[in-house]
Amino acid sequence: MSSLWNNRISISIFGESHGPAIGVVIDNLPPGESIDMEEVARFLARRAPKKDGTTTARRELDLPQVLSGMHNGKTTGTPLCATIMNTDMHSADYSNLSKLARPGHADYTGALRYRGFNDIRGGGHFSGRLTAPLCFAGAVCAQILERRGIYTGAHIAEIHNIADAAFDRVQVTKEDILAVRYKSFPVINSAKGEEMREDIQKAREGCESLGGIIECASVNVPAGIGSPIFDGLENTIAQLIFGIPAVKGLEFGAGFLTAKMVGSQNNDEFYLDENGHVKTITNNHGGILGGISSGMPITLRVAIKPTPSISRPQKTVDYSAMKNEIVNIKGRHDPCIVPRAVPCVESAVNIALLSHMLDYPNFV
């Protein structure tokens, strides 16, 4: 099943963008964990559209209704199921697209895979709308991890050619993560954030869209989490990250820059700190060696493509009549989805970390 991820804990996401509801089932969570639903709602609100013109005009409350797996505010250990209602759909915007392959979308490939029976309204099951239940799962996992002192945070590292300040890969802290978490526009340097907003507005006015990069860090992850080869921490994070629509690239630590280094530049030398803990002077490895956490901050960068729905004529194919066409995409679309994808990246990392932490001695 393509929408079921199963690795110690399991995440099953269901629904379509314009269906009655979307949701998630999370299985094998530790029992007895307190979950603050107000904090979950606050986390989900970070993914919601903003009213500053930089996102879609679609407005959804995104208030999850827990159907099972929680009682008196605590996890029961049985499957945790939550639904989120869809209420603000304009399905008529997609009436002329039933057989037209929108450039950059999964319309054509989805039609091939599901023999033409896939729901194309709003992208159906391929829509970024499905990141809302992912964020619910990530918010729940975050609370369980943070109770053990493990914090994950992300920010917009770059939009178009405008770059934010970066996390310090060696010394990023919980305070650094919390400082950016609830900003209306999640950047470290607010002046750079304003430049990004202006660029997004220009793109919208020009019937264009923008992509960018999200930087994420996790702190206080103990050394020794993960496994080699196919069950590494990087493997697990990558699988969940690529479950986010529009993700086109991922790198850990220094990432692709390591290809330009020599060994002495890339290698992170070890030392004992004043508390007798093993650390590295640099952190090009991004906190993971051999698929296993080193105790250094886990750092990664995620590339997000420009929103494929743009309000300008584009060449395409009518794959029912097999003829060339021009498509004009209507509807309410984000000129840049990078800001809304920030909590989605955090969610994917939180789920991955919790799945591996369940193997850690005395975690539960």
mmCIF file of C-alpha atoms in Angstrom, residues 22 40-64 84 88 128-129 131-133 135-136 181-186 197 334 336-344 347:
data_model
loop_
_atom_site.group_PDB
_atom_site.id
_atom_site.type_symbol
_atom_site.label_atom_id
_atom_site.label_comp_id
_atom_site.label_asym_id
_atom_site.label_seq_id
_atom_site.Cartn_x
_atom_site.Cartn_y
_atom_site.Cartn_z
ATOM 1 C CA ILE A 22 -8.538 13.379 5.056
ATOM 2 C CA VAL A 40 -1.136 19.952 17.980
ATOM 3 C CA ALA A 41 -3.545 22.548 16.553
ATOM 4 C CA ARG A 42 -0.867 25.221 16.894
ATOM 5 C CA PHE A 43 1.559 23.016 14.973
ATOM 6 C CA LEU A 44 -1.003 22.410 12.208
ATOM 7 C CA ALA A 45 -1.711 26.144 11.964
ATOM 8 C CA ARG A 46 1.864 26.639 10.756
ATOM 9 C CA ARG A 47 1.005 24.613 7.637
ATOM 10 C CA ALA A 48 -2.229 26.537 7.017
ATOM 11 C CA PRO A 49 -2.464 29.269 4.337
ATOM 12 C CA LYS A 50 -1.607 32.809 5.394
ATOM 13 C CA LYS A 51 -3.564 35.975 4.641
ATOM 14 C CA ASP A 52 -0.596 37.925 3.283
ATOM 15 C CA GLY A 53 -1.029 36.935 -0.356
ATOM 16 C CA THR A 54 1.931 34.532 -0.393
ATOM 17 C CA THR A 55 -0.242 31.382 -0.224
ATOM 18 C CA THR A 56 -3.462 29.902 -1.580
ATOM 19 C CA ALA A 57 -6.808 31.519 -0.744
ATOM 20 C CA ARG A 58 -8.243 28.138 0.255
ATOM 21 C CA ARG A 59 -9.151 28.265 3.949
ATOM 22 C CA GLU A 60 -9.519 25.107 6.012
ATOM 23 C CA LEU A 61 -9.833 24.981 9.794
ATOM 24 C CA ASP A 62 -7.712 21.803 9.961
ATOM 25 C CA LEU A 63 -9.059 20.839 13.365
ATOM 26 C CA PRO A 64 -8.323 17.120 13.795
ATOM 27 C CA ILE A 84 -9.622 16.426 9.257
ATOM 28 C CA ASP A 88 -13.537 24.930 1.365
ATOM 29 C CA GLY A 128 -0.270 18.766 -0.820
ATOM 30 C CA ARG A 129 -3.515 18.789 1.176
ATOM 31 C CA THR A 131 0.391 16.880 4.323
ATOM 32 C CA ALA A 132 -2.142 18.007 6.957
ATOM 33 C CA PRO A 133 -2.549 14.475 8.407
ATOM 34 C CA CYS A 135 1.657 17.095 10.224
ATOM 35 C CA PHE A 136 -0.817 15.727 12.777
ATOM 36 C CA ARG A 181 9.279 27.792 15.164
ATOM 37 C CA TYR A 182 6.264 30.061 15.510
ATOM 38 C CA LYS A 183 7.297 32.992 13.360
ATOM 39 C CA SER A 184 4.600 33.855 10.820
ATOM 40 C CA PHE A 185 7.294 33.558 8.151
ATOM 41 C CA PRO A 186 9.823 30.996 9.422
ATOM 42 C CA ARG A 197 7.879 37.713 0.620
ATOM 43 C CA ASP A 334 0.271 28.873 -3.674
ATOM 44 C CA CYS A 336 5.349 29.327 -3.281
ATOM 45 C CA ILE A 337 4.720 26.317 -1.057
ATOM 46 C CA VAL A 338 8.072 26.464 0.755
ATOM 47 C CA PRO A 339 6.804 28.320 3.885
ATOM 48 C CA ARG A 340 3.957 25.839 4.374
ATOM 49 C CA ALA A 341 6.290 22.885 3.827
ATOM 50 C CA VAL A 342 8.487 23.792 6.820
ATOM 51 C CA PRO A 343 6.356 21.948 9.446
ATOM 52 C CA CYS A 344 5.923 19.064 6.973
ATOM 53 C CA SER A 347 6.964 16.136 10.860
#
